[in-house]
Amino acid sequence: MEKLSYDAIVVGGGLAGLMAAHQIASAGFKVAVISKVFPTRSHSSSAEGGIAAYMPGNSDPNDDPDFMSYDTIKGGDYLVDQDAAQLLSEKSGEIVKIMESWGTLFNRQPDGRVAVRYFGGQTYPRTRFVGDKTGMALLHALFQRVSGIGNVDFYNEWFSLDLVTDNKRVVGVVAMEMKSLNPVLFKARAVVMATGGMGMLYSHSTNAYINTGDGYAIALRAGASLKDPEFVQFHPTALYPSDILISEAARGEGGILINNKGERFMKRYAPKKMDLAPRDIASRSIITEIREGRGFPGGYVGLDLRHLGEEYIKERLALAYEAAKTFSGVDATKEPIPVRPAQHYYMGGIDVDITGKNPDIIGLFAAGEAACVSVHGANRLGSNSLLETLVYGRETGNSVVSFLRDYSGSTSDMEKEAEKVVEEIYRFTKSETGVHYGEVLNKLRDIMWEKVGIFRDEKNMSEGLTEIMKLRDMVPSMYVTDKSSVYNTEFFNALELRNMLDLAVVIGTTALNRKESRGAHFRTDYPERDDQNWLKHTIAYSKGKTVEITYKPVKMTKWKPEARVY
Ligand SMILES: Cc1cc2nc3c(=O)[nH]c(=O)nc-3n(C[C@H](O)[C@H](O)[C@H](O)COP(=O)(O)OP(=O)(O)OC[C@H]3O[C@@H](n4cnc5c(N)ncnc54)[C@H](O)[C@@H]3O)c2cc1C
């Protein structure tokens, strides 16, 4: 197999990966960024509403980083590592300023300061934005910046298959050029997984089709652990029926949720915060309204923006307006937008500490949605993810630099291991019979939505898990119809499905294991939060066909768990 050598490999060209690559390359190390799409097409580009930041002199006079940390911790139902949330808040203003100096043109207030809007779960408004295309603006500015550094090589439309390790030490990554199916062993002392989320595991998701959780599965197969994998976020307002996200900015700017009686139903579920309650609460409230007969036919509620006025909607919520018009035929200036919840974000991720380092494999780092630091705990607050990708992308990049300076790394080739990775997957294109991957994919997505979704219980999850395990057993007999080696997208879809199945087993097992309700993990059979037994992180390993679960304490600094009322 062809081999290439770098100091560090970053898998993922979204905000987290590019920020990490920026730091590593700026310190003089050679970096390869491997991405299955052109970097600016990463899901970060779809982020709409904004990035949270406390900016001294440009925030509410009563606000401070401690308030921001408190909101994040309470929003995450106290499963947040408090030192991680504090670092996030403290570095938030600085990162926005850096991105601004690199060319992100944030919306302004009339006095010239960076504009700000409310997002769910915030005591004071902190979300900074570029209309409702914030992620696009950030990603383009960052990509341009990183492209200007000499020692970064981009491998675009390259699919990362597996990590290669020697005695729990990173040797490199096996990746395949998608155009030719040509595999290459990228050798490096450090690897940063910045592979983003996994929305495609669910039949309803706001995520891009590329969000198939590859990084989580790659880490699991290499023997690394996932932290809090049972926590999946559902966003309350996905457009009906296409599931395109209608940003929380719509409610941040004053939009309200109404049922089929025209009633502002959030007053029943979150009397103070109302429509700006955190996402887990708002999603469950919408499903409850629909289940109790107060939804609209087809199963949705209305997001009413009409009172904001046509000019305001078209300026501040342009994307929401256009999406509703194009994909649902609804003019948001005249009618409420039809919305329902859909999978949106993954709080769980590759276990890393506050420096982005994984404790299981030397040289393995992770950042962004692929990682669990944990700043979001059991439920992420809106606009904290873009912030996390940049703040922790930077921290992780810096700690890779220290690691590379201190550590000479493995010299072994592990060529046989690399060959094995590829042999195993070629059989998808070789066999003519068995199960077509498409059948398995649709079943998996329906099971996850129905049995490991917004409302969970023992009976459904056990059934779901058994079905998922059966689907995973089909992987060896899976085949694709396209046998060519030129842009064989079907082949890569099958590889993604294999990753999704590995992850689904871990999510199902850990969700069944956590016998309480916390944040986005809501169990109808255990509806209360149970701090006595469950105020701890789940740590999960893949062991053959089973999942091994251990625990880690939650880091507490200043804030004691309280009832989570909004
Ligand atoms: C519609 C939508 C709107 C959102 N709006 C907001 C918002 O307003 N504010 C906010 O804070 N958050 C928002 N989020 C969440 C936030 O955008 C994401 O969590 C964040 O951008 C993830 O960034 P990332 O760098 O971790 O991953 P991504 O941007 O998803 O990038 C992942 C990268 O990994 C690569 N990759 C994955 N697998 C492989 C593989 N096997 N081989 C090679 N490369 C691979 C991909 O090519 C891609 O480059 C939104 C999310 C969605 C879906």
Coordinates of C-alpha atoms and ligand atoms in Angstrom, one line a residue:
M1 CA 0.0 0.0 0.0
E2 CA 1.2 3.5 -0.8
K3 CA 2.4 5.5 2.3
L4 CA 2.5 9.1 3.0
S5 CA 4.0 10.7 6.1
Y6 CA 3.0 13.7 8.1
D7 CA 3.4 15.0 11.7
A8 CA -0.3 15.1 12.2
I9 CA -3.5 14.0 10.4
V10 CA -6.7 15.9 10.9
V11 CA -9.7 13.9 9.8
G12 CA -12.5 16.4 8.9
G13 CA -12.5 19.8 7.2
G14 CA -15.3 21.4 9.2
L15 CA -14.7 24.2 11.7
A16 CA -13.2 22.0 14.4
G17 CA -10.8 20.2 12.0
L18 CA -9.7 23.4 10.3
M19 CA -9.1 25.2 13.5
A20 CA -7.0 22.3 14.9
A21 CA -5.0 22.2 11.6
H22 CA -4.5 25.9 11.7
Q23 CA -2.8 25.7 15.2
I24 CA -0.7 22.6 14.3
A25 CA 0.5 24.0 11.0
S26 CA 1.2 27.5 12.3
A27 CA 3.6 25.9 14.8
G28 CA 5.6 24.5 11.8
F29 CA 4.3 20.9 11.6
K30 CA 3.2 19.2 8.4
V31 CA -0.5 18.4 8.5
A32 CA -2.8 16.5 6.2
V33 CA -6.5 17.3 6.3
I34 CA -8.6 14.4 5.1
S35 CA -12.2 15.1 4.3
K36 CA -14.8 13.2 2.5
V37 CA -16.2 16.4 1.0
F38 CA -14.6 19.7 -0.1
P39 CA -14.1 21.4 3.3
T40 CA -16.5 24.2 2.8
R41 CA -19.3 21.7 2.2
S42 CA -18.9 20.2 5.7
H43 CA -22.0 20.4 7.9
S44 CA -20.5 23.4 9.7
S45 CA -21.6 25.4 6.7
S46 CA -25.2 24.8 7.4
A47 CA -25.2 26.3 10.9
E48 CA -27.6 29.1 10.8
G49 CA -28.4 30.9 14.0
G50 CA -25.1 31.9 15.4
I51 CA -22.2 31.5 17.8
A52 CA -22.6 32.3 21.6
A53 CA -20.0 34.7 23.1
Y54 CA -19.7 36.9 26.1
M55 CA -17.9 40.0 24.9
P56 CA -16.9 42.6 27.5
G57 CA -18.4 46.0 26.6
N58 CA -20.6 44.3 24.1
S59 CA -22.9 42.2 26.3
D60 CA -25.6 42.9 28.7
P61 CA -24.0 44.8 31.6
N62 CA -25.3 42.2 34.1
D63 CA -23.8 39.3 32.1
D64 CA -20.4 37.7 32.7
P65 CA -18.6 34.4 31.8
D66 CA -19.9 32.8 35.0
F67 CA -23.5 33.4 34.0
M68 CA -22.7 31.9 30.6
S69 CA -21.1 28.8 32.2
Y70 CA -24.0 28.5 34.6
D71 CA -26.5 28.6 31.7
T72 CA -24.5 25.9 29.8
I73 CA -24.3 23.7 32.9
K74 CA -28.0 24.0 33.7
G75 CA -28.9 23.6 30.1
G76 CA -26.8 20.3 30.1
D77 CA -28.8 19.1 33.1
Y78 CA -25.6 19.1 35.3
L79 CA -23.8 16.4 33.3
V80 CA -21.5 19.1 32.0
D81 CA -17.8 19.1 33.1
Q82 CA -17.8 22.5 34.7
D83 CA -14.1 23.3 34.1
A84 CA -14.8 22.7 30.4
A85 CA -17.8 25.0 30.3
Q86 CA -15.8 27.7 32.1
L87 CA -13.1 27.5 29.5
L88 CA -15.7 27.7 26.8
S89 CA -17.2 30.9 28.2
E90 CA -13.9 32.5 29.1
K91 CA -12.5 32.1 25.5
S92 CA -15.8 32.9 23.7
G93 CA -15.3 36.6 23.1
E94 CA -11.7 36.1 22.0
I95 CA -12.6 33.5 19.4
V96 CA -15.3 35.7 17.9
K97 CA -12.8 38.5 17.6
I98 CA -10.2 36.2 16.0
M99 CA -12.8 35.0 13.4
E100 CA -13.7 38.6 12.8
S101 CA -10.1 39.6 12.2
W102 CA -9.9 36.6 9.7
G103 CA -12.8 38.0 7.7
T104 CA -16.1 36.9 9.2
L105 CA -18.5 39.8 8.8
F106 CA -20.8 39.6 11.8
N107 CA -24.1 41.6 11.8
R108 CA -23.7 45.0 13.5
Q109 CA -25.8 47.1 15.9
P110 CA -26.4 50.7 14.8
D111 CA -23.5 51.8 17.0
G112 CA -21.1 49.5 15.2
R113 CA -20.7 46.8 17.8
V114 CA -21.3 43.2 16.9
A115 CA -25.0 42.4 17.0
V116 CA -26.5 39.9 19.4
R117 CA -29.7 37.8 19.7
Y118 CA -31.3 35.5 22.3
F119 CA -31.1 31.7 22.0
G120 CA -32.8 29.1 24.1
G121 CA -31.7 28.7 27.7
Q122 CA -29.7 31.9 27.9
T123 CA -30.2 34.3 30.8
Y124 CA -28.9 37.2 28.6
P125 CA -28.6 37.4 24.8
R126 CA -25.2 36.1 23.7
T127 CA -25.6 34.8 20.1
R128 CA -23.5 36.5 17.5
F129 CA -24.5 36.0 13.9
V130 CA -24.2 36.6 10.2
G131 CA -27.9 36.8 9.2
D132 CA -28.9 33.1 9.4
K133 CA -25.9 31.8 7.5
T134 CA -23.3 32.1 10.4
G135 CA -21.7 28.7 9.8
M136 CA -21.1 29.4 6.1
A137 CA -19.5 32.7 6.9
L138 CA -17.2 31.2 9.6
L139 CA -16.2 28.2 7.6
H140 CA -15.3 30.2 4.4
A141 CA -13.2 32.6 6.5
L142 CA -11.4 29.8 8.3
F143 CA -10.8 27.7 5.1
Q144 CA -9.3 30.7 3.4
R145 CA -7.0 31.4 6.4
V146 CA -5.8 27.7 6.6
S147 CA -5.3 27.5 2.8
G148 CA -2.8 30.3 3.2
I149 CA -0.5 28.3 5.5
G150 CA 2.1 26.5 3.5
N151 CA 2.3 23.2 5.4
V152 CA -1.3 21.9 5.2
D153 CA -2.1 19.4 2.4
F154 CA -5.8 18.9 1.7
Y155 CA -7.1 15.5 0.7
N156 CA -10.6 16.4 -0.4
E157 CA -13.0 13.6 -1.3
W158 CA -10.9 11.1 0.6
F159 CA -12.7 8.7 2.9
S160 CA -11.0 7.8 6.2
L161 CA -11.5 4.1 6.9
D162 CA -9.8 3.2 10.1
L163 CA -7.1 4.2 12.5
V164 CA -3.9 2.1 12.6
T165 CA -2.4 1.6 16.0
D166 CA 0.5 -0.2 17.5
N167 CA 0.2 -1.2 21.2
K168 CA -2.4 1.6 21.8
R169 CA -0.3 4.2 20.0
V170 CA -1.4 6.0 16.8
V171 CA 0.5 4.9 13.7
G172 CA -1.8 6.6 11.2
V173 CA -5.0 6.5 9.2
V174 CA -5.9 4.3 6.3
A175 CA -7.9 6.5 3.8
M176 CA -9.2 5.9 0.3
E177 CA -9.5 8.3 -2.6
M178 CA -13.2 8.3 -3.4
K179 CA -12.5 8.9 -7.1
S180 CA -10.4 5.8 -7.6
L181 CA -10.8 3.6 -4.5
N182 CA -7.1 3.9 -4.1
P183 CA -6.1 3.2 -0.4
V184 CA -3.2 5.0 1.2
L185 CA -1.7 4.7 4.7
F186 CA -1.2 8.2 6.1
K187 CA 1.4 7.8 8.8
A188 CA 1.6 10.3 11.7
R189 CA 2.3 10.6 15.4
A190 CA -1.0 12.3 16.1
V191 CA -4.5 12.1 14.7
V192 CA -7.3 14.5 15.3
M193 CA -10.8 13.1 14.7
A194 CA -13.0 16.1 13.7
T195 CA -15.5 14.1 11.8
G196 CA -18.7 15.8 13.0
G197 CA -22.1 14.3 13.9
M198 CA -24.3 11.3 13.1
G199 CA -27.8 12.5 12.2
M200 CA -28.2 10.0 9.4
L201 CA -28.8 7.3 12.1
Y202 CA -32.3 8.8 12.5
S203 CA -35.1 8.8 9.9
H204 CA -35.8 12.5 10.8
S205 CA -32.7 14.7 11.0
T206 CA -31.6 18.2 10.2
N207 CA -28.1 17.0 9.4
A208 CA -26.4 16.6 6.0
Y209 CA -26.3 13.2 4.4
I210 CA -22.6 13.1 5.1
N211 CA -23.1 13.0 8.9
T212 CA -22.9 9.3 9.4
G213 CA -20.8 9.1 12.6
D214 CA -17.7 7.6 10.9
G215 CA -15.4 9.1 13.5
Y216 CA -17.2 7.5 16.5
A217 CA -17.1 4.1 14.8
I218 CA -13.5 4.4 13.8
A219 CA -12.5 5.3 17.4
L220 CA -14.6 2.4 18.8
R221 CA -13.0 -0.1 16.4
A222 CA -9.5 1.1 17.4
G223 CA -10.4 0.5 21.1
A224 CA -11.1 4.1 22.1
S225 CA -14.1 4.9 24.3
L226 CA -17.1 7.1 23.7
K227 CA -18.4 9.4 26.5
D228 CA -22.1 9.8 27.1
P229 CA -23.2 8.1 23.9
E230 CA -26.9 7.9 25.0
F231 CA -27.4 11.6 24.6
V232 CA -28.8 12.6 21.3
Q233 CA -30.3 16.1 20.7
F234 CA -33.6 16.6 18.9
H235 CA -34.3 20.1 17.6
P236 CA -37.9 21.3 18.1
T237 CA -38.3 23.1 14.8
A238 CA -37.5 21.2 11.6
L239 CA -39.6 22.1 8.6
Y240 CA -42.5 19.8 7.9
P241 CA -42.1 17.5 5.9
S242 CA -38.5 17.9 4.7
D243 CA -36.8 18.2 8.1
I244 CA -34.7 21.2 7.0
L245 CA -33.8 23.1 10.1
I246 CA -35.7 26.3 11.0
S247 CA -33.1 27.9 13.2
E248 CA -33.7 28.6 16.9
A249 CA -33.0 32.2 15.8
A250 CA -36.6 32.3 14.6
R251 CA -37.7 32.0 18.2
G252 CA -34.8 34.1 19.4
E253 CA -36.1 36.9 17.3
G254 CA -39.6 36.6 18.7
G255 CA -41.3 33.7 16.9
I256 CA -43.8 31.7 18.9
L257 CA -45.0 28.1 18.7
I258 CA -48.7 27.5 18.4
N259 CA -51.0 24.4 18.3
N260 CA -54.1 23.8 16.2
K261 CA -56.1 25.9 18.6
G262 CA -53.9 28.9 18.0
E263 CA -52.7 28.5 21.6
R264 CA -49.1 29.4 22.6
F265 CA -48.7 26.0 24.3
M266 CA -45.2 26.5 25.7
K267 CA -46.7 28.4 28.6
R268 CA -47.8 25.0 30.0
Y269 CA -44.3 23.4 29.8
A270 CA -41.9 26.3 30.5
P271 CA -43.9 29.2 32.0
K272 CA -41.0 31.6 32.3
K273 CA -38.8 30.9 29.2
M274 CA -41.8 29.8 27.0
D275 CA -40.7 29.3 23.4
L276 CA -37.0 29.8 24.4
A277 CA -36.9 26.8 26.7
P278 CA -34.0 24.5 25.9
R279 CA -34.4 22.1 23.0
D280 CA -35.1 18.9 24.9
I281 CA -38.0 20.5 26.7
A282 CA -39.4 22.2 23.6
S283 CA -39.1 19.0 21.5
R284 CA -41.0 16.9 24.1
S285 CA -43.6 19.6 24.4
I286 CA -44.3 19.6 20.7
I287 CA -44.6 15.8 20.5
T288 CA -46.9 15.9 23.6
E289 CA -49.1 18.5 21.8
I290 CA -49.2 16.3 18.7
R291 CA -49.9 13.1 20.6
E292 CA -52.7 14.7 22.5
G293 CA -54.5 15.8 19.4
R294 CA -53.5 19.5 19.3
G295 CA -51.1 19.2 16.3
F296 CA -52.0 19.8 12.7
P297 CA -53.0 16.9 10.4
G298 CA -49.8 15.0 9.3
G299 CA -48.2 15.7 12.7
Y300 CA -46.7 19.2 13.2
V301 CA -47.3 22.5 15.0
G302 CA -47.0 26.1 13.8
L303 CA -44.0 28.5 14.2
D304 CA -45.6 31.9 14.0
L305 CA -43.4 34.8 12.8
R306 CA -46.1 37.0 11.3
H307 CA -46.0 39.6 14.0
L308 CA -42.3 40.3 13.3
G309 CA -43.2 42.0 10.0
E310 CA -42.1 41.2 6.5
E311 CA -39.0 43.4 6.3
Y312 CA -37.6 42.1 9.6
I313 CA -38.2 38.4 8.7
K314 CA -36.6 38.8 5.3
E315 CA -33.5 40.5 6.7
R316 CA -32.9 38.5 9.9
L317 CA -34.4 35.2 9.0
A318 CA -33.9 35.0 5.3
L319 CA -33.0 31.3 5.2
A320 CA -36.0 30.3 7.3
Y321 CA -38.3 32.4 5.0
E322 CA -36.8 30.9 1.8
A323 CA -36.8 27.3 3.1
A324 CA -40.5 27.5 4.2
K325 CA -41.5 29.0 0.9
T326 CA -39.5 26.6 -1.3
F327 CA -39.9 23.4 0.5
S328 CA -43.3 23.7 2.2
G329 CA -45.0 26.4 0.0
V330 CA -45.6 28.6 3.1
D331 CA -45.1 32.3 3.1
A332 CA -43.9 32.9 6.7
T333 CA -45.0 36.6 6.5
K334 CA -48.6 35.4 6.1
E335 CA -48.8 31.9 7.7
P336 CA -47.1 30.0 10.5
I337 CA -44.3 27.7 9.4
P338 CA -45.1 24.0 9.8
V339 CA -42.5 22.4 12.2
R340 CA -41.8 19.2 14.1
P341 CA -38.8 17.9 16.0
A342 CA -35.9 16.0 14.3
Q343 CA -32.5 14.7 15.3
H344 CA -30.1 17.6 15.3
Y345 CA -26.9 17.1 17.4
Y346 CA -24.9 14.4 19.2
M347 CA -23.8 15.3 22.7
G348 CA -22.0 12.0 23.1
G349 CA -18.6 11.6 21.4
I350 CA -15.0 10.3 21.5
D351 CA -13.9 10.6 25.1
V352 CA -11.4 13.5 25.4
D353 CA -10.2 15.7 28.3
I354 CA -10.1 19.4 28.3
T355 CA -7.0 19.4 26.1
G356 CA -8.7 17.2 23.4
K357 CA -6.7 14.1 24.3
N358 CA -8.2 10.7 24.3
P359 CA -7.2 8.6 27.4
D360 CA -7.1 5.2 25.6
I361 CA -4.8 5.7 22.7
I362 CA -1.6 7.7 22.7
G363 CA -1.7 10.3 19.9
L364 CA -5.4 10.2 19.4
F365 CA -7.2 13.6 19.8
A366 CA -10.8 14.7 18.9
A367 CA -12.6 18.0 18.5
G368 CA -16.0 19.4 17.6
E369 CA -19.1 17.3 17.4
A370 CA -17.0 14.2 17.1
A371 CA -15.7 14.7 20.6
C372 CA -17.2 14.7 24.1
V373 CA -15.2 17.1 26.3
S374 CA -18.0 17.5 27.9
V375 CA -19.3 21.0 27.5
H376 CA -22.9 20.1 26.6
G377 CA -23.6 17.4 29.1
A378 CA -27.1 15.9 28.6
N379 CA -28.4 18.7 26.3
R380 CA -26.5 21.3 24.3
L381 CA -27.7 24.9 24.2
G382 CA -28.1 26.5 20.8
S383 CA -25.1 28.4 19.5
N384 CA -22.7 26.6 21.8
S385 CA -21.6 24.1 19.2
L386 CA -20.0 26.5 16.7
L387 CA -18.3 28.0 19.7
E388 CA -17.1 24.6 20.9
T389 CA -15.7 23.7 17.4
L390 CA -13.5 26.8 17.4
V391 CA -12.5 27.1 21.1
Y392 CA -11.8 23.4 21.5
G393 CA -10.5 23.0 17.9
R394 CA -7.9 25.6 19.0
E395 CA -7.2 24.0 22.4
T396 CA -6.8 20.6 20.7
G397 CA -4.5 21.9 18.0
N398 CA -2.3 23.5 20.7
S399 CA -2.2 20.3 22.7
V400 CA -1.2 18.3 19.5
V401 CA 1.7 20.8 19.1
S402 CA 2.9 20.1 22.7
F403 CA 2.5 16.4 22.1
L404 CA 4.5 16.5 18.9
R405 CA 7.3 18.5 20.6
D406 CA 7.6 16.0 23.4
Y407 CA 7.0 12.7 21.8
S408 CA 9.0 11.0 19.1
G409 CA 6.3 8.4 18.3
S410 CA 6.2 4.9 16.8
T411 CA 8.3 3.9 13.9
S412 CA 6.5 0.7 13.2
D413 CA 4.8 0.4 9.8
M414 CA 1.8 -1.9 10.7
E415 CA 1.5 -2.5 7.0
K416 CA -0.4 -5.8 7.5
E417 CA -3.0 -4.1 9.7
A418 CA -3.5 -1.4 7.1
E419 CA -3.9 -4.1 4.3
K420 CA -6.4 -5.9 6.5
V421 CA -8.6 -2.8 6.8
V422 CA -8.9 -2.6 3.1
E423 CA -9.4 -6.3 2.3
E424 CA -12.3 -6.5 4.7
I425 CA -14.3 -3.8 2.9
Y426 CA -13.5 -4.8 -0.7
R427 CA -15.9 -7.7 -0.4
F428 CA -18.9 -5.3 -0.6
T429 CA -18.0 -4.7 -4.2
K430 CA -17.1 -8.3 -4.9
S431 CA -20.2 -10.3 -3.7
E432 CA -23.3 -10.4 -6.0
T433 CA -25.8 -11.7 -3.4
G434 CA -26.7 -11.2 0.2
V435 CA -28.4 -8.1 1.6
H436 CA -28.5 -4.8 -0.3
Y437 CA -27.2 -2.1 2.1
G438 CA -30.1 0.2 1.3
E439 CA -32.6 -2.1 2.9
V440 CA -30.6 -2.2 6.1
L441 CA -30.1 1.5 6.1
N442 CA -33.8 2.4 6.1
K443 CA -34.6 -0.1 8.8
L444 CA -31.9 1.2 11.0
R445 CA -33.1 4.8 10.7
D446 CA -36.7 3.9 11.5
I447 CA -35.7 1.8 14.5
M448 CA -33.6 4.6 16.0
W449 CA -36.3 7.2 15.5
E450 CA -39.1 5.0 16.9
K451 CA -37.3 3.1 19.7
V452 CA -34.3 5.2 20.7
G453 CA -35.7 8.6 20.1
I454 CA -37.3 11.5 22.0
F455 CA -39.3 9.4 24.4
R456 CA -37.6 6.2 25.5
D457 CA -38.5 3.1 27.6
E458 CA -37.2 -0.3 28.5
K459 CA -39.5 -2.3 26.3
N460 CA -39.0 -0.3 23.1
M461 CA -35.3 0.1 23.5
S462 CA -34.7 -3.6 24.2
E463 CA -36.7 -4.5 21.1
G464 CA -34.9 -1.8 19.1
L465 CA -31.4 -3.0 20.3
T466 CA -32.2 -6.6 19.4
E467 CA -33.2 -5.5 15.9
I468 CA -30.1 -3.3 15.5
M469 CA -27.9 -6.2 16.5
K470 CA -29.5 -8.3 13.9
L471 CA -28.9 -5.7 11.3
R472 CA -25.3 -5.4 12.3
D473 CA -24.9 -9.2 11.9
M474 CA -25.9 -8.7 8.2
V475 CA -22.8 -6.5 7.5
P476 CA -20.6 -9.4 6.3
S477 CA -23.3 -10.4 3.8
M478 CA -23.9 -6.8 2.5
Y479 CA -23.3 -6.0 -1.1
V480 CA -23.5 -3.0 -3.5
T481 CA -24.7 -3.2 -7.0
D482 CA -22.1 -0.8 -8.4
K483 CA -18.9 -2.8 -8.9
S484 CA -16.8 -0.1 -10.5
S485 CA -13.9 1.6 -8.9
V486 CA -14.6 5.1 -10.2
Y487 CA -16.6 7.3 -7.8
N488 CA -18.4 4.4 -6.4
T489 CA -20.7 6.3 -4.0
E490 CA -22.7 3.2 -3.2
F491 CA -19.6 1.5 -1.9
F492 CA -18.9 4.5 0.4
N493 CA -22.6 4.5 1.5
A494 CA -22.2 0.9 2.6
L495 CA -19.1 1.8 4.6
E496 CA -20.9 4.6 6.3
L497 CA -23.7 2.2 7.1
R498 CA -21.3 -0.1 8.8
N499 CA -20.1 2.8 10.9
M500 CA -23.7 3.8 11.7
L501 CA -24.5 0.2 12.9
D502 CA -21.5 0.1 15.2
L503 CA -22.5 3.4 16.7
A504 CA -26.2 2.5 17.0
V505 CA -25.4 -0.6 19.1
V506 CA -23.5 1.6 21.5
I507 CA -26.3 4.2 21.7
G508 CA -29.0 1.6 22.2
T509 CA -27.0 -0.2 24.9
T510 CA -26.1 2.9 26.9
A511 CA -29.6 4.4 26.6
L512 CA -31.1 1.2 28.0
N513 CA -28.5 1.2 30.7
R514 CA -29.2 4.8 32.0
K515 CA -32.2 4.4 34.2
E516 CA -33.2 8.0 34.8
S517 CA -34.2 11.0 32.7
R518 CA -31.7 13.8 32.1
G519 CA -31.6 16.4 29.4
A520 CA -32.3 14.8 26.0
H521 CA -32.4 11.3 27.4
F522 CA -36.0 11.0 28.5
R523 CA -37.3 7.7 29.8
T524 CA -41.1 7.4 30.4
D525 CA -40.4 4.5 32.8
Y526 CA -37.9 6.6 34.8
P527 CA -39.1 10.2 34.3
E528 CA -37.0 11.8 37.1
R529 CA -33.4 12.8 37.2
D530 CA -31.6 10.7 39.7
D531 CA -28.4 12.4 40.9
Q532 CA -27.8 9.9 43.6
N533 CA -27.1 7.1 41.1
W534 CA -26.6 8.7 37.7
L535 CA -24.7 12.0 38.1
K536 CA -21.8 10.4 36.2
H537 CA -20.5 10.1 32.6
T538 CA -21.1 6.9 30.7
I539 CA -17.8 5.6 29.2
A540 CA -18.5 2.9 26.5
Y541 CA -16.1 0.6 24.7
S542 CA -16.9 -1.9 21.8
K543 CA -15.8 -5.3 22.9
G544 CA -16.5 -7.7 20.0
K545 CA -20.3 -7.9 19.7
T546 CA -20.9 -6.4 23.1
V547 CA -20.5 -3.0 24.7
E548 CA -18.5 -2.5 27.9
I549 CA -19.8 0.3 30.1
T550 CA -17.8 2.1 32.9
Y551 CA -18.3 5.5 34.4
K552 CA -16.4 8.7 35.1
P553 CA -17.3 11.4 37.7
V554 CA -18.6 14.7 36.4
K555 CA -16.2 17.6 37.2
M556 CA -17.8 20.1 39.5
T557 CA -16.3 23.5 40.2
K558 CA -18.8 26.0 41.4
W559 CA -22.3 24.9 40.7
K560 CA -24.4 22.3 42.7
P561 CA -27.1 20.5 40.8
E562 CA -30.5 22.2 41.2
A563 CA -34.0 21.5 39.8
R564 CA -33.9 22.4 36.1
V565 CA -36.9 24.8 35.8
Y566 CA -37.5 27.3 32.9
Ligands
LIG1 C1 -28.7 22.6 10.1 C2 -27.8 22.8 11.2 C3 -27.8 24.1 11.8 C4 -26.9 24.3 12.9 N1 -26.9 25.6 13.4 C5 -26.0 25.8 14.5 C6 -25.9 27.1 15.0 O1 -26.6 28.1 14.5 N2 -25.1 27.3 16.0 C7 -24.3 26.3 16.6 O2 -23.6 26.6 17.5 N3 -24.4 25.1 16.1 C8 -25.2 24.8 15.0 N4 -25.3 23.5 14.5 C9 -24.3 22.5 15.0 C10 -23.0 22.8 14.4 O3 -23.1 23.3 13.1 C11 -22.2 21.5 14.3 O4 -22.2 20.8 15.5 C12 -20.7 21.9 14.0 O5 -20.6 22.7 12.9 C13 -19.9 20.6 13.7 O6 -18.6 21.0 13.3 P1 -17.4 19.9 13.1 O7 -16.3 20.7 12.7 O8 -17.3 19.2 14.4 O9 -18.0 18.9 12.0 P2 -18.5 19.1 10.6 O10 -18.6 20.5 10.2 O11 -19.7 18.3 10.4 O12 -17.3 18.5 9.7 C14 -17.1 17.1 9.7 C15 -16.0 16.8 8.7 O13 -15.6 15.5 8.8 C16 -15.4 14.9 7.5 N5 -15.6 13.5 7.6 C17 -16.5 12.8 8.3 N6 -16.4 11.5 8.2 C18 -15.3 11.3 7.4 C19 -14.5 10.2 6.9 N7 -14.9 9.0 7.1 N8 -13.5 10.4 6.1 C20 -13.0 11.7 5.9 N9 -13.7 12.8 6.3 C21 -14.8 12.6 7.1 C22 -16.4 15.7 6.7 O14 -16.0 15.6 5.3 C23 -16.3 17.1 7.2 O15 -15.3 17.8 6.6 C24 -26.1 23.3 13.4 C25 -26.2 22.0 12.8 C26 -27.0 21.8 11.8 C27 -27.1 20.4 11.2

